[in-house]
CSV table of C-alpha atoms in Angstrom, one decimal:
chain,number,residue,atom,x,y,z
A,1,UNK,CA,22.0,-0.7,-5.2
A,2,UNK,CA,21.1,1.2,-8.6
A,3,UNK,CA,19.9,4.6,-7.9
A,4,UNK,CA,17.7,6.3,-10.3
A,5,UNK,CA,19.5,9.2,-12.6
A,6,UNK,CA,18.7,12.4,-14.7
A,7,UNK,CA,18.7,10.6,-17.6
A,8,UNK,CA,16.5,8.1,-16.3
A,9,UNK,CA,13.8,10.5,-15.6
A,10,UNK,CA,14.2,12.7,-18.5
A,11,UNK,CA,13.7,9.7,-20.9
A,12,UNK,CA,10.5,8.7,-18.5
A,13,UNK,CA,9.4,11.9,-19.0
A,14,UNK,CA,9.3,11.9,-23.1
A,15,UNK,CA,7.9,8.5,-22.6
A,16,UNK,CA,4.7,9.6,-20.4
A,17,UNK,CA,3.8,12.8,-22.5
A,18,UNK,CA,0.4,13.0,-23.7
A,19,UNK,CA,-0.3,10.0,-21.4
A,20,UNK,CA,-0.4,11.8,-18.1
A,21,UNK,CA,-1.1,15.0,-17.1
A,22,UNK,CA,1.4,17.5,-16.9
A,23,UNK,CA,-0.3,18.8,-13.4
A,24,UNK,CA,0.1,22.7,-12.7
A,25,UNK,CA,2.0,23.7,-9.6
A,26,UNK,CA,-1.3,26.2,-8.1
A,27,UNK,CA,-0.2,28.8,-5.8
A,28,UNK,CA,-2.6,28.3,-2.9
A,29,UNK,CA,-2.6,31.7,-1.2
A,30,UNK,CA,-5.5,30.6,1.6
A,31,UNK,CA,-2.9,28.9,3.0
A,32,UNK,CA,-0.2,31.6,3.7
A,33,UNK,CA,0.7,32.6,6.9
A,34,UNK,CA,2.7,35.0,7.2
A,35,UNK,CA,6.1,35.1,4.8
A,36,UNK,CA,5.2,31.5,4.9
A,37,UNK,CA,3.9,30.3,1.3
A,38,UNK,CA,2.7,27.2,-0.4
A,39,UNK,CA,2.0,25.6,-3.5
A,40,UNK,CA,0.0,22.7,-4.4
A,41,UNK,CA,1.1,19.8,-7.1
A,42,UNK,CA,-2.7,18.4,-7.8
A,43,UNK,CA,-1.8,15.3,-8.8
A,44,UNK,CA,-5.7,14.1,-8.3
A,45,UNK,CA,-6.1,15.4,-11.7
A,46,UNK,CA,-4.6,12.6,-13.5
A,47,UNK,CA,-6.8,10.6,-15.5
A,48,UNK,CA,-6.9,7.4,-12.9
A,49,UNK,CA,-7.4,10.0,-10.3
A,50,UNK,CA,-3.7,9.8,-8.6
A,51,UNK,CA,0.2,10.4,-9.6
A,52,UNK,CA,0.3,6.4,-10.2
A,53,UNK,CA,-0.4,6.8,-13.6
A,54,UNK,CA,3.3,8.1,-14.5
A,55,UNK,CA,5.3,5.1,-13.1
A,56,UNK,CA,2.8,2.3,-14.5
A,57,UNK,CA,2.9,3.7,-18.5
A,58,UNK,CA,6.3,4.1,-18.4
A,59,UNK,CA,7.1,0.7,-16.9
A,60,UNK,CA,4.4,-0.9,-19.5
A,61,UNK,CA,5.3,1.1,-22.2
A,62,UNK,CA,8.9,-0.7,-22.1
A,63,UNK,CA,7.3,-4.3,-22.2
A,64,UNK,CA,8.9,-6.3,-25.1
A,65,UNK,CA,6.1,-7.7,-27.7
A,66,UNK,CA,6.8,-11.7,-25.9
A,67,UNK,CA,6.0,-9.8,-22.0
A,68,UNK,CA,3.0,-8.0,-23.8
A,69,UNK,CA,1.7,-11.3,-25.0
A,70,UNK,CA,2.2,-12.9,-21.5
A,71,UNK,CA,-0.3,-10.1,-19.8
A,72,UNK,CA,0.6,-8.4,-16.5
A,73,UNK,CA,0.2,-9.1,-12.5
A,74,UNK,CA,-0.2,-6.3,-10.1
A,75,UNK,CA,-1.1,-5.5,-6.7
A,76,UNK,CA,-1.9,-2.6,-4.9
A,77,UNK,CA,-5.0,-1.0,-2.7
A,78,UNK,CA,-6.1,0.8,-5.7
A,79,UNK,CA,-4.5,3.6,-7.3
A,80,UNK,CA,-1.4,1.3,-8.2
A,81,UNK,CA,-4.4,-0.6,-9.4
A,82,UNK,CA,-6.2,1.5,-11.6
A,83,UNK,CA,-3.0,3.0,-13.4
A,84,UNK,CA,-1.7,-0.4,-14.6
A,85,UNK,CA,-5.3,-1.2,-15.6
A,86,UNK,CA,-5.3,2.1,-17.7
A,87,UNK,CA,-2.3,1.8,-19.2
A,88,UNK,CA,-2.9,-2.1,-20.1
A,89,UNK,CA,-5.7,-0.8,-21.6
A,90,UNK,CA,-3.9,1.7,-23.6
A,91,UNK,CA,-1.4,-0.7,-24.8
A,92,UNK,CA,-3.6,-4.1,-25.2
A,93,UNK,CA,-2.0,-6.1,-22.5
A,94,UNK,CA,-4.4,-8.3,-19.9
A,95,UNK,CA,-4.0,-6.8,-16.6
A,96,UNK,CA,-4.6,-9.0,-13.5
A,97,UNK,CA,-4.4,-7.2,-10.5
A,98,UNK,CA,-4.7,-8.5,-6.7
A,99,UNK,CA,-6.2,-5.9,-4.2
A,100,UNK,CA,-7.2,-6.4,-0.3
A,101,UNK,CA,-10.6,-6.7,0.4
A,102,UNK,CA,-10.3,-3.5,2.4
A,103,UNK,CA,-10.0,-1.1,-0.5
A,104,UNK,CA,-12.7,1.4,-1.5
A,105,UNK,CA,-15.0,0.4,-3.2
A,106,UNK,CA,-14.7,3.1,-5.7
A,107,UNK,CA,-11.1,1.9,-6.3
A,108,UNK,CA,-12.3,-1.8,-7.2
A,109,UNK,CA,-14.9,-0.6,-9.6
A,110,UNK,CA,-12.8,1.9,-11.2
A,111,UNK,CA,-9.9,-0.5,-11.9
A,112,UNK,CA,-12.2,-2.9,-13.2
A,113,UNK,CA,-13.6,-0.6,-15.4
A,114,UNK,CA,-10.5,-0.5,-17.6
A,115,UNK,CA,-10.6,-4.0,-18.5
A,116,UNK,CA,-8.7,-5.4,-15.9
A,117,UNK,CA,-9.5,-8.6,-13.7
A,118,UNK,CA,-9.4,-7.8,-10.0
A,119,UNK,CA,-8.9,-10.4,-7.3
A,120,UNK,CA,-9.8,-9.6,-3.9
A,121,UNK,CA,-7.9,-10.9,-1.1
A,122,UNK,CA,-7.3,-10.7,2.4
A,123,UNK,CA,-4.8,-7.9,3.4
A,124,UNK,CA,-2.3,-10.1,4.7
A,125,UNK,CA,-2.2,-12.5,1.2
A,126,UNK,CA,-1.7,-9.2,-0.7
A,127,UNK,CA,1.6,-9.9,-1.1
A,128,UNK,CA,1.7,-13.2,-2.1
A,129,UNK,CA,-1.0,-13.7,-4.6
A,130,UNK,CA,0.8,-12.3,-7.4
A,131,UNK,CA,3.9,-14.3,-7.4
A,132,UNK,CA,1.6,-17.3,-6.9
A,133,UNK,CA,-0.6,-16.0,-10.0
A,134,UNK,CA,3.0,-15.5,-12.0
A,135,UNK,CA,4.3,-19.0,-11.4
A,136,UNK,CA,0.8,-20.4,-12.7
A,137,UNK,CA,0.1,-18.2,-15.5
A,138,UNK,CA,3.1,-16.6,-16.5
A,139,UNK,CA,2.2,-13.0,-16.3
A,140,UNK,CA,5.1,-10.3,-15.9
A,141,UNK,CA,5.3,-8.9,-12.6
A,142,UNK,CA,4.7,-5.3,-11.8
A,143,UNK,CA,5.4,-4.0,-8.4
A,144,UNK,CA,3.7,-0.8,-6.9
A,145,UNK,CA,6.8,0.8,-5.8
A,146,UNK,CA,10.3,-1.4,-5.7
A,147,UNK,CA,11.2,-0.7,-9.4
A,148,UNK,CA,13.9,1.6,-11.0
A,149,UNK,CA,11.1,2.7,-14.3
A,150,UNK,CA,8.4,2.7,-12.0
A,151,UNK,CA,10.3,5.4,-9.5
A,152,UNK,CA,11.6,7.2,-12.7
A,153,UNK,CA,7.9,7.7,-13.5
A,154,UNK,CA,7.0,9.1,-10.1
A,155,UNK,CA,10.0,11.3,-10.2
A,156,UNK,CA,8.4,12.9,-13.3
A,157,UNK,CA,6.5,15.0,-10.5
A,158,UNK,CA,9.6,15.9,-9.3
A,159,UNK,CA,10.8,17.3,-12.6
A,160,UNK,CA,7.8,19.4,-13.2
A,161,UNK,CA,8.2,20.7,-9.9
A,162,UNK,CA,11.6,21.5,-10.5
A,163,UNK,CA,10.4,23.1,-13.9
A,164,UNK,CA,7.3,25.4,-12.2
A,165,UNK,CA,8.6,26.7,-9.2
A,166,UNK,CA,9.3,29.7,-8.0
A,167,UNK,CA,13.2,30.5,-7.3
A,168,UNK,CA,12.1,30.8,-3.6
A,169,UNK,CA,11.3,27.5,-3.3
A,170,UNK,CA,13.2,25.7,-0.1
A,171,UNK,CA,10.6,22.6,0.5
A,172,UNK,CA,8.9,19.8,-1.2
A,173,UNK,CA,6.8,18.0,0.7
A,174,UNK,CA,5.9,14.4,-0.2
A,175,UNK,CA,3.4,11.4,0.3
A,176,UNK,CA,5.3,8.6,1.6
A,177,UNK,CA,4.0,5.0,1.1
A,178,UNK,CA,6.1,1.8,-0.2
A,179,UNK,CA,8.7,5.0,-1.7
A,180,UNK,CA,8.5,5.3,-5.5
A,181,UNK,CA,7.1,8.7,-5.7
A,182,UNK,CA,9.5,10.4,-2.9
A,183,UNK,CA,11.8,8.4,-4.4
A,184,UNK,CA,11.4,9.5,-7.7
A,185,UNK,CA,10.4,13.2,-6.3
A,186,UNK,CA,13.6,13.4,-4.4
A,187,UNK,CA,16.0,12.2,-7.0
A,188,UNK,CA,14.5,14.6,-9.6
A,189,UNK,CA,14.3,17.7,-7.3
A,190,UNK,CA,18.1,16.9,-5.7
A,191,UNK,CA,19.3,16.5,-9.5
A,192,UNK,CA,17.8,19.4,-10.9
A,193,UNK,CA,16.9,21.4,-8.0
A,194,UNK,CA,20.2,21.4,-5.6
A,195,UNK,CA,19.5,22.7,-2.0
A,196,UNK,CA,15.8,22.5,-2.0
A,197,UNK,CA,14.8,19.9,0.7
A,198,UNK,CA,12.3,17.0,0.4
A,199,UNK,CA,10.5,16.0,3.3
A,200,UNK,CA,8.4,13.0,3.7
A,201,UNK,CA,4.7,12.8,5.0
A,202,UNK,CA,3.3,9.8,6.7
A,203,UNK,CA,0.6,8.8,8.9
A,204,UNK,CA,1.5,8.5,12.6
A,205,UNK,CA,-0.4,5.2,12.8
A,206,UNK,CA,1.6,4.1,9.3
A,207,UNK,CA,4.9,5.4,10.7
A,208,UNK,CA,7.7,2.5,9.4
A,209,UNK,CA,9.5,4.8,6.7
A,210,UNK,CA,10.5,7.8,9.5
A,211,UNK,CA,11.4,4.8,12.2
A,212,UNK,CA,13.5,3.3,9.3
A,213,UNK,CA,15.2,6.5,7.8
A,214,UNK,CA,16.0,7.6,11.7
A,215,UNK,CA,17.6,4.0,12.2
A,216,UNK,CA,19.4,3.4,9.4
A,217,UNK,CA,18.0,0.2,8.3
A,218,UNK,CA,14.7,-1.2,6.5
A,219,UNK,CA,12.0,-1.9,9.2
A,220,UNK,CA,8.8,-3.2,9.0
A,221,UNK,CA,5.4,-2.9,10.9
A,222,UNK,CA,2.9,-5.3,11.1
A,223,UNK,CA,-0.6,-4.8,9.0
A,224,UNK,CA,-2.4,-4.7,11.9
A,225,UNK,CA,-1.1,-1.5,12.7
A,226,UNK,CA,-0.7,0.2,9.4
A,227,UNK,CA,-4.4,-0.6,8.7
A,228,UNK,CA,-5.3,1.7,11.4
A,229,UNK,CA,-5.1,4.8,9.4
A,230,UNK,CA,-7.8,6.4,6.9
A,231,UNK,CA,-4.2,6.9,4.4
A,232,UNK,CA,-5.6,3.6,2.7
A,233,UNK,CA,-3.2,4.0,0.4
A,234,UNK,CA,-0.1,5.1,2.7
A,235,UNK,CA,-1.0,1.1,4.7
A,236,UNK,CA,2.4,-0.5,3.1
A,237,UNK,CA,4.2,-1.8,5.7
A,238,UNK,CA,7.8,-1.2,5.1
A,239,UNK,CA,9.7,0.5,2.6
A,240,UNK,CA,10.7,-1.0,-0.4
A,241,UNK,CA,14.3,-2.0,-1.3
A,242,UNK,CA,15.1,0.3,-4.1
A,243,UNK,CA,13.1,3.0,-2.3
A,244,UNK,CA,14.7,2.6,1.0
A,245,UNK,CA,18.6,3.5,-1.0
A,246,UNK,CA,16.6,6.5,-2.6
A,247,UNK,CA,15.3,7.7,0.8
A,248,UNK,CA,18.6,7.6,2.2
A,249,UNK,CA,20.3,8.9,-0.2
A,250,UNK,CA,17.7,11.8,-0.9
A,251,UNK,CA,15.4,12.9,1.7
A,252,UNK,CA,16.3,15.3,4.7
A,253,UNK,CA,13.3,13.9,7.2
A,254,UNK,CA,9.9,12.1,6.8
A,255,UNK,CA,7.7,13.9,9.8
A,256,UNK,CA,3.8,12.2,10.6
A,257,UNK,CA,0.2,13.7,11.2
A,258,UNK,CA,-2.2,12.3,12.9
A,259,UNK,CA,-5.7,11.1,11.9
A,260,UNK,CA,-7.5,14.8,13.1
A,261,UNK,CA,-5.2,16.1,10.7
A,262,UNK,CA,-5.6,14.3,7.6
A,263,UNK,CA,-9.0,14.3,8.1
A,264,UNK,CA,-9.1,17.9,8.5
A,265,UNK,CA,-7.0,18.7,5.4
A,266,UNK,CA,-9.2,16.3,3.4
A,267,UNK,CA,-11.8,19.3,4.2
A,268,UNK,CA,-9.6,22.2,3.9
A,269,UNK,CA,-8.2,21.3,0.6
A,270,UNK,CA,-12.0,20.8,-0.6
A,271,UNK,CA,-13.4,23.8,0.8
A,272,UNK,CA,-10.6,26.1,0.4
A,273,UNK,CA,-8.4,24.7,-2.4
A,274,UNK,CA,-11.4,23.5,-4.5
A,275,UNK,CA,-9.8,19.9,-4.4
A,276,UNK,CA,-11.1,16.5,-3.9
A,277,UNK,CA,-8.2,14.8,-2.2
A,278,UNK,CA,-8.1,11.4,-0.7
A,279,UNK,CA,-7.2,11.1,2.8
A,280,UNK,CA,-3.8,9.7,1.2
A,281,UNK,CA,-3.8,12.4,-1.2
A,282,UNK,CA,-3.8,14.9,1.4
A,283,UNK,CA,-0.9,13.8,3.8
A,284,UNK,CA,1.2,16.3,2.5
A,285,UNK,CA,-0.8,19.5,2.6
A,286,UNK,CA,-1.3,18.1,6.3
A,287,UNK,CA,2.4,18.3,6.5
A,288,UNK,CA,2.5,21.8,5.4
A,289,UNK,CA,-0.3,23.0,7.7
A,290,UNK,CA,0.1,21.0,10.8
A,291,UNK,CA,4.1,20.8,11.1
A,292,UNK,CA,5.5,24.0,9.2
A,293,UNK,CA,7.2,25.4,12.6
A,294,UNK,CA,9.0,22.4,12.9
A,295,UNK,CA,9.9,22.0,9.2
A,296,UNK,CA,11.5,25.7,9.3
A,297,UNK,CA,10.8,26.4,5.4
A,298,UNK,CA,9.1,29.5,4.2
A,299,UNK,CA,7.9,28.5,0.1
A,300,UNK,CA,6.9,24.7,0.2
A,301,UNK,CA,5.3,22.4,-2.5
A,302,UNK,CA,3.3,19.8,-1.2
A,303,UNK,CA,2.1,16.7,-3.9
A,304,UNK,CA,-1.2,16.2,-3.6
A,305,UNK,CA,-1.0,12.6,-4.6
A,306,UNK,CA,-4.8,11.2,-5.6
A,307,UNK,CA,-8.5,12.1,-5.4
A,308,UNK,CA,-10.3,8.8,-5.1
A,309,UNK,CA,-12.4,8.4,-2.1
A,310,UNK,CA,-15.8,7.4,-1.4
A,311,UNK,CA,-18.3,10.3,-2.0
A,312,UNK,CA,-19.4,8.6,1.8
A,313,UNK,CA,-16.3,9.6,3.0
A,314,UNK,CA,-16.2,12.7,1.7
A,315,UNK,CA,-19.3,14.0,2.8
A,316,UNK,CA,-18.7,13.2,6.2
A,317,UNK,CA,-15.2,14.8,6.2
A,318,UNK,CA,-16.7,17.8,5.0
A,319,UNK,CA,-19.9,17.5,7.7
A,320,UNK,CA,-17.2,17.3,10.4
C-alpha cells in the first residue's frame, strides 16, 4: 500500500499556497505547567473554518478539464463538506455533497453557502449515497480521508509544524478521525522532523483507531456508538485504508478523553487561548491537558483542527 512521501507533500504544499492559510504555531504559555510547554496549530483559522481546506484544493486543483466538467460528489459531517464546496467554488466545478442529518446546522448552511448542493441523509446511508449519486450522474468521487492527495494536503500541517517549531519540540499531538490529517501530520513530521513523536487524539466513546493500531488490524465500530460523542466530526467509524498503513507506519500511540474533557477544553481554549474551537477541534489540546503524565513529553504541539460549532453550543460550554 502507497505511502505518502516528501515530495508528495512538498508539491501539495506549492499547490495550496495562497489558498489556505499558512496557520501560526502560537505559543500558549497559560497552559505550562511546570518545564512542561505547549503550542497551539489553530487550524480554525482557515477560511472554511477547519484544516480540511488543504486536502480538498489540492485534490480538486489536480482534476483534469473532462473530471471538472463531470462536477464532484462528497461526503462528510461538515468540514469535509464545506472545503470541497469552497474549493469547487474556487475552481468552477459543481459540488454535490451528502451529509447526515445529524450535522450542525451551521455546517449545512455554510457548505451550502459556497454553491454547493447538499443532501441530507440518515447517518447510516452516509456512506452509500455518493457512489449511488456517481453511478447515476457521473460525478468524480472525493473521499474525506482514504486518498493519497487528500492526506498529502493534511500533511501540509505537518510541514509547517515542522517549519515553526522550536528545536525542543518532542510531541505532536493530533485529531484523529477517518486518518488523513494524522496521516498526513505524521508522515510530514517523521520525514522532516525525525524523533519527534506524533500521538493521536480520539474520543473515548469514538475509540476504533487506538483499538485498531493496538491490534494490528483495521477495526470498525458501529455508528450507534460513535455517534455518542459531541467530536461530531471525529463519528467515523473505522479508519480508512490508506490511513490505517500511514498510522502504522507513523504514529507512536493514539490515547482518548472523555466527554468532561472535550467539553472543558472547548472552554479553556476560548477563555484562555482566545479560540473558538469545535468540540472536534479541541481533542487534542484535551490530549495535552488531560493525559500529559501519561504521554511523558515536555514541548508538545497540539492541532487545533476546526472552529465550527453552534454559537448554542458554545455558550453553554462556556456557561458550564
Amino acid at each position: 500500500m502507497p505511502l505518502v512521501g516528501l515530495e508528495e507533500l512538498r508539491a501539495a504544499q506549492r499547490r495550496i499556497a495562497g489558498v489556505a492559510v499558512r496557520t501560526p504555531l502560537m505559543p500558549a504559555p497559560w497552559a505550562e505547567d511546570g518545564n512542561r510547554r505547549l503550542w497551539l496549530k489553530p487550524e480554525n483559522l482557515q477560511p472554511t473554518g477547519a484544516f480540511k481546506i488543504r486536502g480538498a484544493y489540492n485534490r480538486l486543483a489536480q482534476l483534469s478539464a473532462a473530471e471538472r466538467e463531470r462536477g464532484v460528489v462528497a461526503q462528510s459531517s461538515g468540514n469535509h463538506a464545506q472545503a470541497i464546496a469552497y474549493a469547487a467554488k474556487m475552481l468552477g466545478i459543481k459540488a454535490v455533497i451528502v451529509m447526515p442529518d445529524t450535522s450542525p446546522a451551521v455546517k449545512v448552511e455554510s457548505t451550502r453557502s459556497y454553491g454547493a448542493e447538499v443532501l441530507l441523509v440518515a447517518p447510516e446511508r452516509r456512506e452509500d449515497t455518493p457512489g449511488e449519486l456517481r453511478e447515476r450522474h457521473g460525478y468524480v468521487w472525493v473521499p474525506p480521508f482514504d486518498d493519497l492527495d487528500i492526506i498529502a494536503g493534511q500533511g501540509t500541517v505537518g510541514l509547517e509544524i515542522g517549519e515553526d517549531a522550536p528545536d525542543e519540540l518532542d510531541t505532536v499531538l493530533v485529531p484523529v478521525s477517518g486518518g488523513g490529517l494524522i496521516s498526513g501530520v505524521a508522515a510530514a513530521i517523521k520525514l522532516t522532523t525525525p524523533g519527534v513523536r506524533v500521538i493521536g487524539v480520539e474520543p473515548e466513546l469514538a475509540a476504533d483507531a487506538q483499538a485498531s493500531l493496538r491490534a494490528g488490524e483495521r477495526l470498525s465500530w458501529p455508528v450507534a456508538d460513535t455517534y455518542r460523542t459531541i467530536a461530531d466530526g471525529l463519528r467515523t467509524p473505522a479508519l480508512g485504508v490508506l490511513p490505517f498503513e500511514h498510522v502504522q507506519a507513523y504514529v507512536d500511540d493514539i490515547v482518548t478523553v472523555t466527554e468532561e474533557e472535550i467539553r472543558d477544553t472547548v472552554a479553556v481554549l476560548a477563555r484562555r487561548g482566545r479560540l473558538v474551537a469545535e468540540p472536534s477541534g479541541a481533542v487534542a489540546t484535551a490530549g495535552y491537558l488531560h493525559r500529559a503524565d501519561e504521554l511523558r513529553g515536555r514541548v508538545f504541539a497540539a492541532v487545533v483542527s476546526g472552529g465550527n460549532l453552534e454559537p448554542k453550543l458554545l455558550s453553554e460550554l462556556l456557561a458550564a
